[in-house]
Short mmCIF file of N, CA and C in Angstrom, two decimals:
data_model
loop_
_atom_site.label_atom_id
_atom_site.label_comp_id
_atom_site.label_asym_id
_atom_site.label_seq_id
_atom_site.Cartn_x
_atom_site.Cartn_y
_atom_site.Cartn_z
N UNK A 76 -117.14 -44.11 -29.17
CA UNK A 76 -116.95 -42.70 -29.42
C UNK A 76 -116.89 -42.47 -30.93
N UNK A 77 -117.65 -41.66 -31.33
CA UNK A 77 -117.22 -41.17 -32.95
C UNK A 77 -116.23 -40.45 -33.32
N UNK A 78 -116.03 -40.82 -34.50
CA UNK A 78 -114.72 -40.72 -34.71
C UNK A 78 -115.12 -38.92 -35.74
N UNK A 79 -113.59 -38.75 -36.02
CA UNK A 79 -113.89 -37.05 -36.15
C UNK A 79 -114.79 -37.44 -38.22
N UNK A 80 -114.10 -38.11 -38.63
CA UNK A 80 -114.97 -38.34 -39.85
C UNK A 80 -116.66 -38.94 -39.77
N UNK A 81 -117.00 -39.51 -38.87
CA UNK A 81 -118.56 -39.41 -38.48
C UNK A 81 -118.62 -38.45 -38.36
N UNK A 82 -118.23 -37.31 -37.35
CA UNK A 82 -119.00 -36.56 -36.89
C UNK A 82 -119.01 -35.16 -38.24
N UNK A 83 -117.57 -35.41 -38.86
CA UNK A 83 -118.07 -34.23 -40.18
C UNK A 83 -118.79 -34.33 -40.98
N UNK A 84 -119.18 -36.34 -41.40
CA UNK A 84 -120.25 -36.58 -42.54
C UNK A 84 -121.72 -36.58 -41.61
N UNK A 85 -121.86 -36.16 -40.38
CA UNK A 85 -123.27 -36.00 -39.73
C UNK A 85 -123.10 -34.56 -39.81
N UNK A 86 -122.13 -33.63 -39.76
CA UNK A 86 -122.45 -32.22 -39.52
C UNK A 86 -122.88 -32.09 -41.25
N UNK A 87 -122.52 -32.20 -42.44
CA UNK A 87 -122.08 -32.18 -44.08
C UNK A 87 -123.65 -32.53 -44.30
N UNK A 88 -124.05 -33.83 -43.54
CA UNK A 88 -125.59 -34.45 -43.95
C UNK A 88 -126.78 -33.27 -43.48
N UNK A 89 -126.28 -32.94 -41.93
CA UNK A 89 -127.39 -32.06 -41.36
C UNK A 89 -127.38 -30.78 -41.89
N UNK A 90 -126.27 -30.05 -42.51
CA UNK A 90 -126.16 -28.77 -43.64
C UNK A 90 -127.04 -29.02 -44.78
N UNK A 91 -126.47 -30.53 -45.42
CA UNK A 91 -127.72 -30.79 -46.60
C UNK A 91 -129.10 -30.51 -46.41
N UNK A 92 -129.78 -31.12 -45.39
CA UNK A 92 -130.91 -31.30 -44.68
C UNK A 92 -131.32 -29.64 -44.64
N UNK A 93 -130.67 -28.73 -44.08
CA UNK A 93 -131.28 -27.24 -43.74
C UNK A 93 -131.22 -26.74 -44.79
N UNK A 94 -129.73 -27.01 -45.79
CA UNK A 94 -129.87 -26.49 -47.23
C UNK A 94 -131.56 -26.64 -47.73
N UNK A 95 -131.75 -27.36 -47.87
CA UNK A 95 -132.91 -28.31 -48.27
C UNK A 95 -134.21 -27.39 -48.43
N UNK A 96 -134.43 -26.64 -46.47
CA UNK A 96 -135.30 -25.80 -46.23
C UNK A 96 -135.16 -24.61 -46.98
N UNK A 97 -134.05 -24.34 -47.04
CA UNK A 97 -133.60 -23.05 -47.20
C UNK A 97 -134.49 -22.70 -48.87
N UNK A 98 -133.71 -23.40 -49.16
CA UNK A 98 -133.98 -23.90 -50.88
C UNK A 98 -135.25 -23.75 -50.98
N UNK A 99 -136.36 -24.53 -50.39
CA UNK A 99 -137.58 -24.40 -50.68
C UNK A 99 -137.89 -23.52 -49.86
N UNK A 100 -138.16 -22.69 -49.00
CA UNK A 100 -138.30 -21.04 -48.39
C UNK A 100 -138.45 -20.21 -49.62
N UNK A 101 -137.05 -20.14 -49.94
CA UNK A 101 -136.63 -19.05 -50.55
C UNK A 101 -136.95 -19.41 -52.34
N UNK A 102 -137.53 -20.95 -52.09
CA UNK A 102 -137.70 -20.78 -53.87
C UNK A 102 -136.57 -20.54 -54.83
N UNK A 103 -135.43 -20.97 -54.46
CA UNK A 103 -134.53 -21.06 -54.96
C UNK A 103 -134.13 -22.70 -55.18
N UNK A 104 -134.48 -23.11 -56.60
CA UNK A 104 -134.64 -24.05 -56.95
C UNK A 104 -133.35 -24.65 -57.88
N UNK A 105 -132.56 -23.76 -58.09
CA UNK A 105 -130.85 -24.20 -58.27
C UNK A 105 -130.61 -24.86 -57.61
N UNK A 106 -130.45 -24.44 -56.05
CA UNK A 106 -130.22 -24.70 -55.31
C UNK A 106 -130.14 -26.38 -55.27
N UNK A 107 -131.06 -27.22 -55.61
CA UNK A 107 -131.49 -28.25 -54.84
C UNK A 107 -130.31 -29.09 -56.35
N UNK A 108 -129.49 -28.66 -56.99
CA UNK A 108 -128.74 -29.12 -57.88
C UNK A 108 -127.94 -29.51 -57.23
N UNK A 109 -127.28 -28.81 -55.96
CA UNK A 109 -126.15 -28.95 -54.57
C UNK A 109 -127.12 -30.09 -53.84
N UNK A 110 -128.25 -30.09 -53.79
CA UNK A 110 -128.82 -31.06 -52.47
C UNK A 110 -128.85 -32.22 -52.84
N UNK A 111 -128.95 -32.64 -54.43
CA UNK A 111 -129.37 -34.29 -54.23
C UNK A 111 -128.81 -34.32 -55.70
N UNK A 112 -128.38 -35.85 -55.95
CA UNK A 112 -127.49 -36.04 -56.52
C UNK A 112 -128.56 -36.70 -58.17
N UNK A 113 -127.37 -36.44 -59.44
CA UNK A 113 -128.08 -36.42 -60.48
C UNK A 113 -128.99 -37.35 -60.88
N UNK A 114 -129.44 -38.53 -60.08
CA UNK A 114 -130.51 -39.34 -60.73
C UNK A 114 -130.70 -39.67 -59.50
N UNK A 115 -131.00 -38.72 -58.34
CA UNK A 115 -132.17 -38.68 -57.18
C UNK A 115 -133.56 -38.71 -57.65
N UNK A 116 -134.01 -39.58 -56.78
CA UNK A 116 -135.72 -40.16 -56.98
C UNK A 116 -136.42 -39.21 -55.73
N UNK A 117 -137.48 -38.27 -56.05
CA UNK A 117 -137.77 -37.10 -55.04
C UNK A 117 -139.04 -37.95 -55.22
N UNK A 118 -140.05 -38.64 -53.89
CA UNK A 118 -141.29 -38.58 -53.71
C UNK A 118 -141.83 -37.88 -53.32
N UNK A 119 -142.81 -37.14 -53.30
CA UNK A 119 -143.98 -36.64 -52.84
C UNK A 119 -145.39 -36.99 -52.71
N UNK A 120 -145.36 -38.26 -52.66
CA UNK A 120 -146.39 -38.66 -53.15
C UNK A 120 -147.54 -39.27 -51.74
N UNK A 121 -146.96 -39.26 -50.51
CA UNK A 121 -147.49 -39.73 -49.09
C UNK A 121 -148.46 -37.92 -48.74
N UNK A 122 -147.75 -36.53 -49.59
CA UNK A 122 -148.56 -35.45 -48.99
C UNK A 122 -149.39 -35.32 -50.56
N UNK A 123 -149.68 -36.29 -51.46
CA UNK A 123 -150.38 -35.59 -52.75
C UNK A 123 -149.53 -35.21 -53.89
N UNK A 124 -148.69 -35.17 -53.89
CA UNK A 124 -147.35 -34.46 -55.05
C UNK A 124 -147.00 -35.59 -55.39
N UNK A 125 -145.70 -35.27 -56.51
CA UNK A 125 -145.24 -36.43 -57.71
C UNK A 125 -144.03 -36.59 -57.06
N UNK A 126 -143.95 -38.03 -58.13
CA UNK A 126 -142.50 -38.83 -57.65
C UNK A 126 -142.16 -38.16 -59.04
N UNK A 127 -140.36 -38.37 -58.84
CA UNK A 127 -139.63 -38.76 -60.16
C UNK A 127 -138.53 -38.28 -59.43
N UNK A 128 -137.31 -37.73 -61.16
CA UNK A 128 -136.55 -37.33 -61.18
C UNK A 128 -136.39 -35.91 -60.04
N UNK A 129 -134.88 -35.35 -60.44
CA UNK A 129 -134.48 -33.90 -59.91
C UNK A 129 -135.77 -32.99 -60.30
N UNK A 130 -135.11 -33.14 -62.06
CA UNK A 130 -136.17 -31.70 -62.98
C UNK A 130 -137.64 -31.96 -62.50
N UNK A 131 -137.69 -33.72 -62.66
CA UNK A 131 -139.52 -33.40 -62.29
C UNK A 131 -140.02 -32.72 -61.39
N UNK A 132 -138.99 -33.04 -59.71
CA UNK A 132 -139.53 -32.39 -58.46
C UNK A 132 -139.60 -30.70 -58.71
N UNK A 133 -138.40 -30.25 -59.35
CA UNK A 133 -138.34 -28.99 -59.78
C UNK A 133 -139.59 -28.40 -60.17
N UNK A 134 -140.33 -29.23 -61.33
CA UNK A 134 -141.03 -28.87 -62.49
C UNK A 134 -142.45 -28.85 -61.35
N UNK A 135 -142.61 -29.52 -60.68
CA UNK A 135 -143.67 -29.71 -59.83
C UNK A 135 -143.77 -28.61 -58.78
N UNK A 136 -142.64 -28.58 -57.66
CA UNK A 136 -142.25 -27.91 -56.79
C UNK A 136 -142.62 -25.97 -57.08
N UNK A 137 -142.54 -25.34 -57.92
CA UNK A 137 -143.07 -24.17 -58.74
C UNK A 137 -144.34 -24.12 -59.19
N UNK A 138 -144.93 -25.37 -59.47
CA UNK A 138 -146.41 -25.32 -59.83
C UNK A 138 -147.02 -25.21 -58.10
N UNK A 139 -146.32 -26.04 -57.42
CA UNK A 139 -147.42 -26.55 -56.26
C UNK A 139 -147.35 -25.53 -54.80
N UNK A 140 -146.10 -24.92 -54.84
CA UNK A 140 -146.06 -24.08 -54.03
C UNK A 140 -146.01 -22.20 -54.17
N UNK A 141 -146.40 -22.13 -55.87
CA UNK A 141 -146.17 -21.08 -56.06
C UNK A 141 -148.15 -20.50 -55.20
N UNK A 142 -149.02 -21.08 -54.69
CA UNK A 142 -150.12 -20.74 -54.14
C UNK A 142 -149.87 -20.25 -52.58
N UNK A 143 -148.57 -20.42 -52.41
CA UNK A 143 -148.47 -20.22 -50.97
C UNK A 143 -147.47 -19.09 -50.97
N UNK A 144 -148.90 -17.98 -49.90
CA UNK A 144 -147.44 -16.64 -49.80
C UNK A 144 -146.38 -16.27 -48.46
N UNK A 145 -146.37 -17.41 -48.14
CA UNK A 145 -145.60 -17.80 -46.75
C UNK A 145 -145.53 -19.28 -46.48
N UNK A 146 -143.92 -19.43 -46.15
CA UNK A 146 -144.03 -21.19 -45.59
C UNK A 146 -142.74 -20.95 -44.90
N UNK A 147 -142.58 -21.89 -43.90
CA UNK A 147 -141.60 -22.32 -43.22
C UNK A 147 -141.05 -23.50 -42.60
N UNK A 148 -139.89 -24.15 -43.24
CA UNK A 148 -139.65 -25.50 -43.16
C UNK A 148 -138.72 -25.59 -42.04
N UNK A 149 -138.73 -26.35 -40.82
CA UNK A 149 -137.94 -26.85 -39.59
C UNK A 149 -138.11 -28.19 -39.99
N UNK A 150 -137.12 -28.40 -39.90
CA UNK A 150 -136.23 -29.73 -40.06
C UNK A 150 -135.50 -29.81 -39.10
N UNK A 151 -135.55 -31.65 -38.38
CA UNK A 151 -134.67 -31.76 -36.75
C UNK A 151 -134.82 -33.11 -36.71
N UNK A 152 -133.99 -33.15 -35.35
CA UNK A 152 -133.96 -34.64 -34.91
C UNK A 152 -133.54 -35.32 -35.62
N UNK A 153 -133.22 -35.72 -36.62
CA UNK A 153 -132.77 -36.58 -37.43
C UNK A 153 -131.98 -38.00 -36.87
N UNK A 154 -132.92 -38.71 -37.34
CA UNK A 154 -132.02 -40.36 -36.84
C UNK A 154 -131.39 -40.91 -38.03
N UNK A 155 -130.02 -40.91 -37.80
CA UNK A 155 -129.10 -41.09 -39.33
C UNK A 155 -128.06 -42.26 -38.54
N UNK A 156 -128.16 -43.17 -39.80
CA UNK A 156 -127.24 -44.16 -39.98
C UNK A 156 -125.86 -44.59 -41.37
N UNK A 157 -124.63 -44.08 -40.37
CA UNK A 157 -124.19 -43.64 -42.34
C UNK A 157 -123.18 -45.29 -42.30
N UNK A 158 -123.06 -46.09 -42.91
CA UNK A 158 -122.73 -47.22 -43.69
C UNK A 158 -121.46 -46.65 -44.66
N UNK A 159 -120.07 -46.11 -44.52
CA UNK A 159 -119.55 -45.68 -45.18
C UNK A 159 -119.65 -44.82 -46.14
N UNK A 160 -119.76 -44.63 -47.34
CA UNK A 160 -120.32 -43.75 -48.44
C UNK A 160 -121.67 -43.71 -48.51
N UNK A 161 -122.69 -43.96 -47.78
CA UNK A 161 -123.77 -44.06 -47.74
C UNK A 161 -124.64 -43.64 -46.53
N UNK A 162 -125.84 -43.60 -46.59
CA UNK A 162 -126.61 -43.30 -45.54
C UNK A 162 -128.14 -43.35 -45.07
N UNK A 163 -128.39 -43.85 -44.21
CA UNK A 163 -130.17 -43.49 -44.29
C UNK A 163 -130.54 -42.28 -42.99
N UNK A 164 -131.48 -42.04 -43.25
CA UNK A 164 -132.05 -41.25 -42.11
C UNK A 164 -133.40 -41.06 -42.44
N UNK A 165 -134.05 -39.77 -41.62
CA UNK A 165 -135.24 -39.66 -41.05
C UNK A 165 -135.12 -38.82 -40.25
N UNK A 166 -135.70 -37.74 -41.01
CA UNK A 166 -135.82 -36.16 -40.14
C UNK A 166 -137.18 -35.59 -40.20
N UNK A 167 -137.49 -35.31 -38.73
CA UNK A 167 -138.78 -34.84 -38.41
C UNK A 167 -138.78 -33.32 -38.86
N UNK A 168 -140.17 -33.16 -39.58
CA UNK A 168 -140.20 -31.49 -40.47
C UNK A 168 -141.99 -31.16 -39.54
N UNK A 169 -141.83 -29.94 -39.52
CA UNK A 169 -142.24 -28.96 -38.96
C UNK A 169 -142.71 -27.98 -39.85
N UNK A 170 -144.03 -27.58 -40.74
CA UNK A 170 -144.07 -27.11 -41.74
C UNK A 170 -145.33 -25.85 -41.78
N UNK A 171 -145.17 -24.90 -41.19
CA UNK A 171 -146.66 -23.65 -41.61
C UNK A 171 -146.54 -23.52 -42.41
N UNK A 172 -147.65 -22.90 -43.19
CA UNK A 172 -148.10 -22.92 -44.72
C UNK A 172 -149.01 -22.05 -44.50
N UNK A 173 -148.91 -20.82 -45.34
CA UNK A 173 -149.72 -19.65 -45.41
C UNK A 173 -150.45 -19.68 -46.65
N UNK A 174 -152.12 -19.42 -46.98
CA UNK A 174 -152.39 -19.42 -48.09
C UNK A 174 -153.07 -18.83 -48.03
N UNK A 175 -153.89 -17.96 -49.29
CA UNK A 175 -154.68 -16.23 -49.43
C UNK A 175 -155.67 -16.83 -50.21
N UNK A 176 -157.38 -16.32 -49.63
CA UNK A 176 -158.53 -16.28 -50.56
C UNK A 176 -159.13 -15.13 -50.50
N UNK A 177 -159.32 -14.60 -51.41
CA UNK A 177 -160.31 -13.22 -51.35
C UNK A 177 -159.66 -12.49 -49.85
N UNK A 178 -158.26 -12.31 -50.33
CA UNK A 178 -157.99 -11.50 -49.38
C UNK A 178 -157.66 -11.93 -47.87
N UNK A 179 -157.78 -12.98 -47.66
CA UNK A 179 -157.91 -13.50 -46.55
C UNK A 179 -157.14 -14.64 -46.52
N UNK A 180 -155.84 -14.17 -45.26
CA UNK A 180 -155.19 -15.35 -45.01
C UNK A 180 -155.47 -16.35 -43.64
N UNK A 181 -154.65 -17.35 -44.38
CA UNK A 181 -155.27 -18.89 -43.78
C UNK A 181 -153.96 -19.22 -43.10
N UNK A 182 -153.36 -20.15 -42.18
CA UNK A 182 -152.14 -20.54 -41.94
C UNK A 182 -152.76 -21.93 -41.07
N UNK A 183 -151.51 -23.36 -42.23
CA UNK A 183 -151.67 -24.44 -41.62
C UNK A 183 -150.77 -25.07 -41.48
N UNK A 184 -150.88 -26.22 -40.18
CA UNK A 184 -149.64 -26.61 -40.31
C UNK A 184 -149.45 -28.44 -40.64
N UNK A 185 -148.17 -28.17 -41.20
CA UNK A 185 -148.19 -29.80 -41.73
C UNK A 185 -146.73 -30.31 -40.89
N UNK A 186 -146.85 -31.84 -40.47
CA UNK A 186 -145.90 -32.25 -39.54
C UNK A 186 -145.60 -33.61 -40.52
N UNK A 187 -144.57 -33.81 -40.79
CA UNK A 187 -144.25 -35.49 -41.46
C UNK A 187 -142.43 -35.71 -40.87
N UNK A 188 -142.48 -36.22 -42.00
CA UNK A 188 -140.72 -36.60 -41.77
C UNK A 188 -140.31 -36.66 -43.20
N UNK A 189 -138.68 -36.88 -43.32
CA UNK A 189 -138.20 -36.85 -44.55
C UNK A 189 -137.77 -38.15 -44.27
N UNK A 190 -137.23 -39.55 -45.40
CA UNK A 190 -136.96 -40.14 -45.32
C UNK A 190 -135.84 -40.16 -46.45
N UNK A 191 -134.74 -40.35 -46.29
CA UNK A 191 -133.74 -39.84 -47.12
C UNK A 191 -132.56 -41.15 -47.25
N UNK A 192 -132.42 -41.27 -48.44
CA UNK A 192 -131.03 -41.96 -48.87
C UNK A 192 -129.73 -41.18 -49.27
N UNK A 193 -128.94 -41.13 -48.42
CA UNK A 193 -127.53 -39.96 -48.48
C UNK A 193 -126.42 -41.14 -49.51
N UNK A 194 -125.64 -40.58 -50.19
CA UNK A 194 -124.82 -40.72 -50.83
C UNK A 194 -123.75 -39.61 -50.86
N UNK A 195 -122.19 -40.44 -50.67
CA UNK A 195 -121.14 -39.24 -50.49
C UNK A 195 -120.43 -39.48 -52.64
N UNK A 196 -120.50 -38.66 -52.59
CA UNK A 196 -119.82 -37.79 -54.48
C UNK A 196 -118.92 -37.30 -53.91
N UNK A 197 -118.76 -37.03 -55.22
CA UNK A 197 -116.89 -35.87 -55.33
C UNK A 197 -117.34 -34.66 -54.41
N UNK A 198 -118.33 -34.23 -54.79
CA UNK A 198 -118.97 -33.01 -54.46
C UNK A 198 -119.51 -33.27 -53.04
N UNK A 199 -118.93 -34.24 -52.29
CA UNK A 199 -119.62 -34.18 -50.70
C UNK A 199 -121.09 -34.78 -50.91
N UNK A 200 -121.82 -35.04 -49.73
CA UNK A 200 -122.84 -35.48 -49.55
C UNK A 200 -124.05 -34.83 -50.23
N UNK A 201 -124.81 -35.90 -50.54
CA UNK A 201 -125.96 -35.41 -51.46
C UNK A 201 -127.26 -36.73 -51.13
N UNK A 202 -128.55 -35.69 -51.17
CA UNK A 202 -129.85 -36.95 -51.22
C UNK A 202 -129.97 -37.75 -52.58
N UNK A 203 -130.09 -38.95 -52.49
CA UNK A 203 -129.98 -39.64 -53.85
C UNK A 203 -131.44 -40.00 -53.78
N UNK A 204 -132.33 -40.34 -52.52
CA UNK A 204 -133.75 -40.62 -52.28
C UNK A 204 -134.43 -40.03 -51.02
N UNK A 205 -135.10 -39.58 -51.37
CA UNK A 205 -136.18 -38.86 -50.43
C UNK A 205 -138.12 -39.11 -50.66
N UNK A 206 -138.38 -39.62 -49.95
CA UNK A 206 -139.86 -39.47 -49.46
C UNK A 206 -140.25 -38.39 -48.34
N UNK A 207 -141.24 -38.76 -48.03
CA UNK A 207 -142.04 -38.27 -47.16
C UNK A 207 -143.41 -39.48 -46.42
N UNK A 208 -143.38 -39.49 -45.13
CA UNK A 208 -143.99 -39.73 -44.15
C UNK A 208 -145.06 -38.58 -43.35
N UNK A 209 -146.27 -38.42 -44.01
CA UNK A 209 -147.09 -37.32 -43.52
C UNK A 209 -147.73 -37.67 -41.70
N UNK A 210 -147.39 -36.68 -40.82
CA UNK A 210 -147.80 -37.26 -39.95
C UNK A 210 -148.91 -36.44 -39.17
N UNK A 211 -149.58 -35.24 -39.61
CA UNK A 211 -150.49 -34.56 -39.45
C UNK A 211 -150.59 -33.54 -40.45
N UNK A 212 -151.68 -33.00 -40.64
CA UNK A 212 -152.30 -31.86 -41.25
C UNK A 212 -152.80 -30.94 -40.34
N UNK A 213 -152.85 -29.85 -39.74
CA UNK A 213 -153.75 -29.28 -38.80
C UNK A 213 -154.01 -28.11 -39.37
N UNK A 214 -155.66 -27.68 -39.54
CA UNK A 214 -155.60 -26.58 -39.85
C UNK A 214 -156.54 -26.26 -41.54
N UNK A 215 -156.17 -27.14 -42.00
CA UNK A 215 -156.48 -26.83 -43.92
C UNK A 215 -157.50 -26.54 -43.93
N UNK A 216 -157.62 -25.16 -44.36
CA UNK A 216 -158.55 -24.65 -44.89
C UNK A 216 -159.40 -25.57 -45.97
N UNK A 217 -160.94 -25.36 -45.74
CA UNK A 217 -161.78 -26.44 -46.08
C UNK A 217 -161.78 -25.77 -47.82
N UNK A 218 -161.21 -25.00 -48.36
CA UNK A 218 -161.19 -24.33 -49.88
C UNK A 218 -159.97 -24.88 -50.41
N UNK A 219 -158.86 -25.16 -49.33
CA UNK A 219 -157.50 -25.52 -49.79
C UNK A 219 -157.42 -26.61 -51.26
N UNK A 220 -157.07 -26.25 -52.06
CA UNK A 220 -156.75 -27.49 -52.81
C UNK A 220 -155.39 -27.98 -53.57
N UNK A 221 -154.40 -29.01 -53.76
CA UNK A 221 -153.15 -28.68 -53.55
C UNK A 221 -153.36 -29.25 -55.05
N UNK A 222 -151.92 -28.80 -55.70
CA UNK A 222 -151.82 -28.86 -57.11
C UNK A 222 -151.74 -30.20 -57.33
N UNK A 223 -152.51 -30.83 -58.84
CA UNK A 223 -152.47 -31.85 -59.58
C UNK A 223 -151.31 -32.05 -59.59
N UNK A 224 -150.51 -33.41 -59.89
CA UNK A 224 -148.85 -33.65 -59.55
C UNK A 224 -149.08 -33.78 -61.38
N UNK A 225 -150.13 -34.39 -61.99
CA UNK A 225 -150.34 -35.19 -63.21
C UNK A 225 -150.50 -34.51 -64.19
N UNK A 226 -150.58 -32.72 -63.55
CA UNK A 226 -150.68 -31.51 -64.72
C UNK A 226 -149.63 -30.79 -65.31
#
C-alpha cells in the first residue's frame, strides 16, 4: 500500500507534468522556471528541436512554436518510479498542432512520450531531465517545416 508521502510526491509530480502543458499552451514561458530545476537538460532533439539548458529550451521554444496558431498538449498515463528525492518516469503526450498557409488551416497530430528525470528541491518537485520519444506524426502538412534548433 502507498504510503500518504508517495502518493503526495505522485500527485506534486503529475501537477508538474500538466503545469508543463499548461505552460506551453498558453506560451507562458516563466512559467517553466517552477517546472524544472536550474541546470535541467531539456531535449528536443528525437521531434527535430535542440537540447540544452532551461534559457536554451526557452530561447528555442518561442522561435519554434511561435508558427503555430493552435496546439494542445494531453499528457497521461504516466509510469513513475520515485527512489526517494528522485524520480523517473514516462508520460504518454497527445499533441494537435494547428498551422496557417495562405489562409488555410492545417491540423496535425503528434503522439510521443516525455521521458523525465524528477528531482525533489526546497521548492518541491521539479524536471531536472526531459526528452522526448516521438511515436507518430499524423497528418503534416507536406509545406510544414519546423524551425532550425541551430538558428
Amino acid at each position: 500500500m502507498a504510503t500518504l508521502e508517495e502518493l503526495s510526491d505522485r500527485y506534486e509530480i503529475d501537477n508538474l507534468i500538466t503545469a508543463y502543458c499548461h505552460a506551453i499552451d498558453h506560451r507562458d514561458w516563466d512559467a517553466l522556471d517552477d517546472i524544472f530545476t536550474e541546470d535541467a537538460i531539456i531535449d528536443y532533439t528525437a521531434a527535430g528541436g535542440a537540447k540544452g539548458d532551461l534559457a536554451a529550451a526557452k530561447r528555442y521554444l518561442v522561435r519554434a512554436l511561435e508558427q503555430f496558431v493552435g496546439m494542445q498538449h494531453f499528457a497521461g498515463n504516466t509510469k513513475l518510479v520515485i527512489n526517494g528525492d528522485t524520480a523517473e518516469g514516462r508520460t504518454m503526450l497527445f499533441n494537435p498542432m494547428v498551422v496557417e498557409k495562405d489562409g488555410e488551416q492545417a491540423v496535425f497530430f503528434f503522439g510521443a512520450s516525455y521521458i523525465d528525470k524528477f528531482r525533489r528541491t526546497e521548492n518541491g518537485w521539479r524536471i531536472a531531465h526531459r526528452s522526448e520519444d516521438v511515436n507518430y506524426i499524423h497528418n503534416l502538412p507536406s509545406w510544414f517545416r519546423p524551425v532550425d534548433p541551430d538558428e
